[in-house]
Amino acid sequence: MIFDGDVVLVTGGSRGIGRAVAREFAAAGATVVVQYRQDRQAAEKVLSELGPGAHIALQADVADPGQVQNLVESVVERLGGIGVLVNNAGVYERHPVPTTGYAEWQESWRRTIDTNLIGPANLVHRVVPHMIAAGGGRIVNVTSRGAFRGEPEHPAYGASKAGLNSLSQSLAQALAPHGIYVTTVAPGFVETDMAAPYLDGADGAAVRAQSPLGRAASPEEIARVIVFLASPGTEYAIGAIVDVNGASYLRS
Ligand code: NAP
């Protein structure tokens, strides 16, 4: 087994891409921590799908620095360390400039940046000392095609993911000397709750047609790339931002 009991912390593991990531890591021998924000039942269901192992589910709001600290301390206390961190939890809030009130605009920006950018940054800060003490680790951050293609109706989201891309690349340089390998996966549309309003809405066919495959990704297709990047033998991929968007957007 590739991971042989290594502890993998997957944020947003209760649904969508995170759930698929948890399942793929468990199948590869990892001990998985399924972190969720509010849906305990969903997280418990994911745990039941992971098969044998010391897998656990832990609640935390990644937008809250204190809860991030408690989350990491709980994982280390219960499982002895963290070998892989997957920063997957995220929010996608619509707030078009012309029609969003100023107060609502502030709230969307704050929630989005706190969850999608500062949350991962705080997780990294809390997890890295444990990885260094253990001789190394892996961090995979989940960003988005939107960081490159633009998010006209979700501008804070695009900015948060562009920020996380940049953070990942800085971390790749800063942490490699400590044996911590940092990579990034940037999906296009994926069949999850987050994308459902767009894939199931009136423009669903047009959204799917953005890819020559004529469909969105399955969560498993994203999860497999994340697990690959966290696997031993892929170290020279550090700093990479891997597009998994079905050729729906080709950046140069
Ligand atoms: P999803 O189905 O909406 O699931 C989001 C997950 O994040 C849930 O487990 C949720 O927990 C958790 N979460 C949200 N806010 C949180 C917070 N403040 N603290 C802790 N956990 C929180 O989303 P998804 O589609 O799987 O997306 C996963 C990642 O992929 C996100 O970073 C997203 O931006 C990125 N992505 C998705 C797509 C897409 O088309 N789906 C495309 C590009 C990138 P609860 O269930 O407890 O609420």
Coordinates of C-alpha atoms and ligand atoms in Angstrom, one line a residue:
M1 CA 0.0 0.0 0.0
I2 CA 1.4 3.4 -1.0
F3 CA 0.5 5.2 2.3
D4 CA 0.8 2.4 4.8
G5 CA -1.1 4.1 7.7
D6 CA 0.2 7.6 6.9
V7 CA -2.2 10.1 8.4
V8 CA -4.0 12.3 5.8
L9 CA -6.1 15.3 6.8
V10 CA -8.7 16.1 4.2
T11 CA -10.6 19.3 4.8
G12 CA -14.1 19.4 3.5
G13 CA -14.0 15.6 3.5
S14 CA -17.8 15.2 4.1
R15 CA -18.9 15.8 0.5
G16 CA -17.9 16.2 -3.1
I17 CA -14.3 16.1 -4.0
G18 CA -13.2 15.8 -0.4
R19 CA -15.2 12.6 0.1
A20 CA -13.7 11.1 -3.1
V21 CA -10.2 12.1 -1.8
A22 CA -10.9 10.4 1.5
R23 CA -11.9 7.3 -0.2
E24 CA -9.0 7.2 -2.6
F25 CA -6.5 7.7 0.2
A26 CA -8.1 5.1 2.4
A27 CA -8.0 2.6 -0.5
A28 CA -4.2 3.4 -0.8
G29 CA -3.7 2.4 2.9
A30 CA -3.8 5.9 4.6
T31 CA -5.4 6.7 7.9
V32 CA -7.9 9.5 6.9
V33 CA -9.2 12.4 9.0
V34 CA -12.4 13.6 7.5
Q35 CA -12.8 17.2 8.5
Y36 CA -16.2 18.8 8.0
R37 CA -17.9 22.1 9.0
Q38 CA -21.5 21.2 9.9
D39 CA -22.8 18.0 8.4
R40 CA -21.7 15.4 10.9
Q41 CA -24.0 12.8 9.4
A42 CA -22.4 13.2 6.0
A43 CA -18.9 12.9 7.6
E44 CA -20.0 9.8 9.5
K45 CA -21.3 8.3 6.2
V46 CA -17.9 8.9 4.5
L47 CA -16.2 7.2 7.5
S48 CA -18.4 4.2 7.0
E49 CA -17.3 4.0 3.4
L50 CA -13.5 4.0 4.1
G51 CA -13.3 0.4 5.3
P52 CA -10.9 -0.8 8.0
G53 CA -8.5 1.6 9.6
A54 CA -8.3 4.2 12.4
H55 CA -10.1 6.8 10.3
I56 CA -11.8 9.6 12.2
A57 CA -14.2 12.6 11.5
L58 CA -13.5 15.9 13.1
Q59 CA -15.6 19.1 13.1
A60 CA -14.0 22.5 12.5
D61 CA -14.6 25.7 10.7
V62 CA -11.4 26.4 8.7
A63 CA -12.3 30.1 8.6
D64 CA -11.7 30.3 12.4
P65 CA -8.0 30.3 13.4
G66 CA -8.7 28.9 16.8
Q67 CA -10.7 26.0 15.4
V68 CA -7.9 25.3 13.0
Q69 CA -5.4 25.1 15.8
N70 CA -7.7 22.8 17.8
L71 CA -8.2 20.6 14.8
V72 CA -4.5 20.0 14.2
E73 CA -3.8 19.4 17.9
S74 CA -6.7 16.9 18.0
V75 CA -5.3 15.0 15.0
V76 CA -1.8 14.9 16.4
E77 CA -3.0 13.8 19.8
R78 CA -5.3 11.1 18.4
L79 CA -3.2 9.8 15.5
G80 CA 0.4 10.8 16.3
G81 CA 1.0 13.3 13.4
I82 CA 0.0 14.4 9.9
G83 CA 1.8 13.0 6.8
V84 CA -0.4 14.6 4.2
L85 CA -2.6 17.8 4.3
V86 CA -5.2 18.3 1.6
N87 CA -6.6 21.8 1.7
N88 CA -9.9 21.1 -0.1
A89 CA -12.7 22.8 1.9
G90 CA -14.0 25.9 0.1
V91 CA -17.0 28.1 -0.6
Y92 CA -18.3 29.5 -3.9
E93 CA -20.6 32.5 -3.3
R94 CA -22.2 34.6 -6.0
H95 CA -21.8 38.3 -5.5
P96 CA -21.8 40.2 -8.9
V97 CA -20.5 43.8 -8.6
P98 CA -23.5 45.5 -10.1
T99 CA -26.3 43.8 -8.0
T100 CA -24.6 43.1 -4.7
G101 CA -25.2 45.5 -1.8
Y102 CA -22.1 46.9 -0.1
A103 CA -22.7 45.1 3.2
E104 CA -23.4 41.8 1.4
W105 CA -20.3 42.4 -0.7
Q106 CA -18.1 42.8 2.4
E107 CA -19.5 39.6 3.9
S108 CA -18.9 37.5 0.8
W109 CA -15.4 38.7 0.5
R110 CA -14.6 38.1 4.1
R111 CA -16.2 34.6 4.2
T112 CA -14.6 33.6 0.9
I113 CA -11.1 34.8 1.7
D114 CA -11.2 33.5 5.3
T115 CA -12.3 30.0 4.1
N116 CA -10.5 29.6 0.8
L117 CA -7.2 31.4 1.5
I118 CA -6.5 32.2 5.1
G119 CA -7.9 28.9 6.3
P120 CA -5.4 26.9 4.2
A121 CA -2.6 29.3 5.2
N122 CA -3.4 28.7 8.9
L123 CA -3.6 25.0 8.5
V124 CA -0.2 25.0 6.8
H125 CA 1.2 27.1 9.7
R126 CA -0.1 24.6 12.3
V127 CA 0.7 21.4 10.5
V128 CA 4.2 22.2 9.2
P129 CA 6.0 22.0 12.6
H130 CA 4.7 18.5 13.0
M131 CA 5.8 17.5 9.5
I132 CA 9.2 18.9 10.1
A133 CA 9.5 17.0 13.4
A134 CA 8.5 13.8 11.5
G135 CA 11.1 14.4 8.8
G136 CA 8.7 15.7 6.0
G137 CA 5.2 15.5 4.5
R138 CA 3.0 16.5 1.6
I139 CA 0.6 19.3 1.1
V140 CA -1.9 19.4 -1.8
N141 CA -4.0 22.6 -2.2
V142 CA -7.2 22.6 -4.2
T143 CA -7.7 25.8 -6.2
S144 CA -9.7 26.3 -9.4
R145 CA -9.8 27.0 -13.1
G146 CA -11.5 30.2 -12.1
A147 CA -8.2 31.6 -10.8
F148 CA -7.0 31.8 -14.4
R149 CA -10.2 32.1 -16.5
G150 CA -11.9 34.7 -14.3
E151 CA -15.0 34.5 -12.1
P152 CA -17.2 37.5 -13.2
E153 CA -20.0 36.6 -10.8
H154 CA -17.8 35.2 -8.0
P155 CA -14.8 37.6 -7.9
A156 CA -13.8 36.9 -4.3
Y157 CA -13.6 33.2 -5.2
G158 CA -11.4 33.8 -8.2
A159 CA -9.1 36.0 -6.1
S160 CA -9.0 33.5 -3.2
K161 CA -8.0 30.7 -5.5
A162 CA -5.4 32.8 -7.3
G163 CA -4.0 33.7 -3.8
L164 CA -3.9 30.0 -2.9
N165 CA -2.0 29.2 -6.1
S166 CA 0.5 31.8 -5.2
L167 CA 0.7 30.7 -1.6
S168 CA 1.3 27.1 -2.8
Q169 CA 4.2 28.1 -5.0
S170 CA 5.8 30.1 -2.2
L171 CA 5.4 27.2 0.1
A172 CA 6.8 24.7 -2.5
Q173 CA 10.1 26.8 -2.4
A174 CA 10.1 27.4 1.3
L175 CA 9.3 23.9 2.5
A176 CA 11.1 21.5 0.1
P177 CA 14.3 21.9 2.1
H178 CA 12.4 20.4 5.1
G179 CA 11.2 17.4 3.0
I180 CA 7.7 18.9 2.7
Y181 CA 6.4 18.8 -0.9
V182 CA 3.7 21.2 -1.9
T183 CA 1.5 20.9 -5.1
T184 CA -1.8 22.3 -6.3
V185 CA -4.7 20.9 -8.3
A186 CA -6.9 23.4 -10.2
P187 CA -10.2 21.7 -11.3
G188 CA -12.8 22.9 -13.8
F189 CA -16.4 22.1 -13.2
V190 CA -16.9 18.9 -11.1
E191 CA -20.1 17.0 -10.3
T192 CA -20.6 18.1 -6.7
D193 CA -23.1 20.1 -4.6
M194 CA -21.0 23.2 -5.2
A195 CA -21.4 23.0 -9.0
A196 CA -24.9 21.6 -9.1
P197 CA -26.8 24.9 -9.5
Y198 CA -24.7 25.5 -12.7
L199 CA -24.6 22.0 -14.0
D200 CA -28.3 21.4 -13.4
G201 CA -29.5 24.8 -14.3
A202 CA -30.6 26.2 -17.7
D203 CA -27.0 26.7 -18.8
G204 CA -25.9 23.1 -17.8
A205 CA -25.5 21.9 -21.3
A206 CA -23.4 24.9 -22.3
V207 CA -21.2 24.5 -19.2
R208 CA -20.6 20.8 -20.0
A209 CA -19.8 21.8 -23.6
Q210 CA -16.9 23.9 -22.4
S211 CA -14.9 20.7 -22.3
P212 CA -14.4 18.7 -25.5
L213 CA -15.4 15.7 -23.4
G214 CA -18.9 17.3 -23.2
R215 CA -19.1 16.7 -19.4
A216 CA -17.9 17.9 -16.0
A217 CA -15.3 15.9 -14.0
S218 CA -16.3 13.2 -11.5
P219 CA -15.0 13.9 -8.0
E220 CA -12.9 10.7 -8.4
E221 CA -11.0 12.1 -11.4
I222 CA -9.9 15.1 -9.2
A223 CA -9.2 12.8 -6.2
R224 CA -6.9 10.5 -8.2
V225 CA -4.7 13.4 -9.3
I226 CA -4.5 14.7 -5.7
V227 CA -3.5 11.2 -4.4
F228 CA -0.9 10.9 -7.2
L229 CA 0.7 14.3 -6.3
A230 CA 0.9 13.2 -2.6
S231 CA 2.6 9.9 -3.5
P232 CA 6.3 9.2 -3.0
G233 CA 8.3 9.5 -6.2
T234 CA 6.5 12.7 -7.5
E235 CA 8.7 15.2 -5.6
Y236 CA 9.9 17.1 -8.7
A237 CA 6.3 18.2 -9.3
I238 CA 6.6 20.7 -6.4
G239 CA 5.3 24.1 -7.3
A240 CA 3.1 22.7 -10.1
I241 CA -0.5 23.8 -10.5
V242 CA -2.1 20.9 -12.3
D243 CA -5.1 21.7 -14.4
V244 CA -7.8 19.0 -14.3
N245 CA -10.4 20.8 -16.4
G246 CA -11.0 18.5 -19.4
A247 CA -9.3 21.0 -21.7
S248 CA -12.1 23.5 -21.0
Y249 CA -9.5 26.2 -20.4
L250 CA -6.0 26.0 -21.8
R251 CA -3.6 28.6 -20.2
S252 CA -0.2 29.3 -21.7
Ligands
NAP1 P1 -18.8 21.0 -1.8 O1 -19.5 19.8 -2.5 O2 -19.6 22.3 -1.7 O3 -18.2 20.6 -0.4 C1 -17.5 21.6 0.3 C2 -16.9 20.9 1.5 O4 -16.1 21.9 2.2 C3 -17.8 20.3 2.5 O5 -17.2 19.2 3.1 C4 -18.0 21.4 3.5 O6 -18.4 20.9 4.8 C5 -16.6 22.0 3.6 N1 -16.5 23.4 4.0 C6 -17.0 24.5 3.5 N2 -16.8 25.6 4.2 C7 -16.0 25.1 5.3 C8 -15.5 25.8 6.4 N3 -15.6 27.1 6.6 N4 -14.8 25.0 7.3 C9 -14.7 23.7 7.1 N5 -15.2 23.0 6.1 C10 -15.9 23.7 5.1 O7 -17.5 21.5 -2.7 P2 -16.6 20.7 -3.8 O8 -17.2 20.9 -5.1 O9 -16.4 19.3 -3.3 O10 -15.3 21.5 -3.7 C11 -14.1 21.1 -3.0 C12 -13.0 22.1 -3.4 O11 -12.8 22.0 -4.8 C13 -13.3 23.5 -3.1 O12 -12.1 24.1 -2.6 C14 -13.7 24.1 -4.4 O13 -13.5 25.5 -4.5 C15 -12.9 23.3 -5.4 N6 -13.4 23.3 -6.7 C16 -14.7 22.8 -7.0 C17 -15.2 22.8 -8.3 C18 -16.5 22.2 -8.6 O14 -17.0 22.4 -9.8 N7 -17.2 21.5 -7.7 C19 -14.4 23.4 -9.3 C20 -13.1 23.9 -9.0 C21 -12.7 23.9 -7.7 P3 -19.9 20.7 5.3 O15 -20.5 19.6 4.4 O16 -19.9 20.3 6.7 O17 -20.6 22.0 5.0

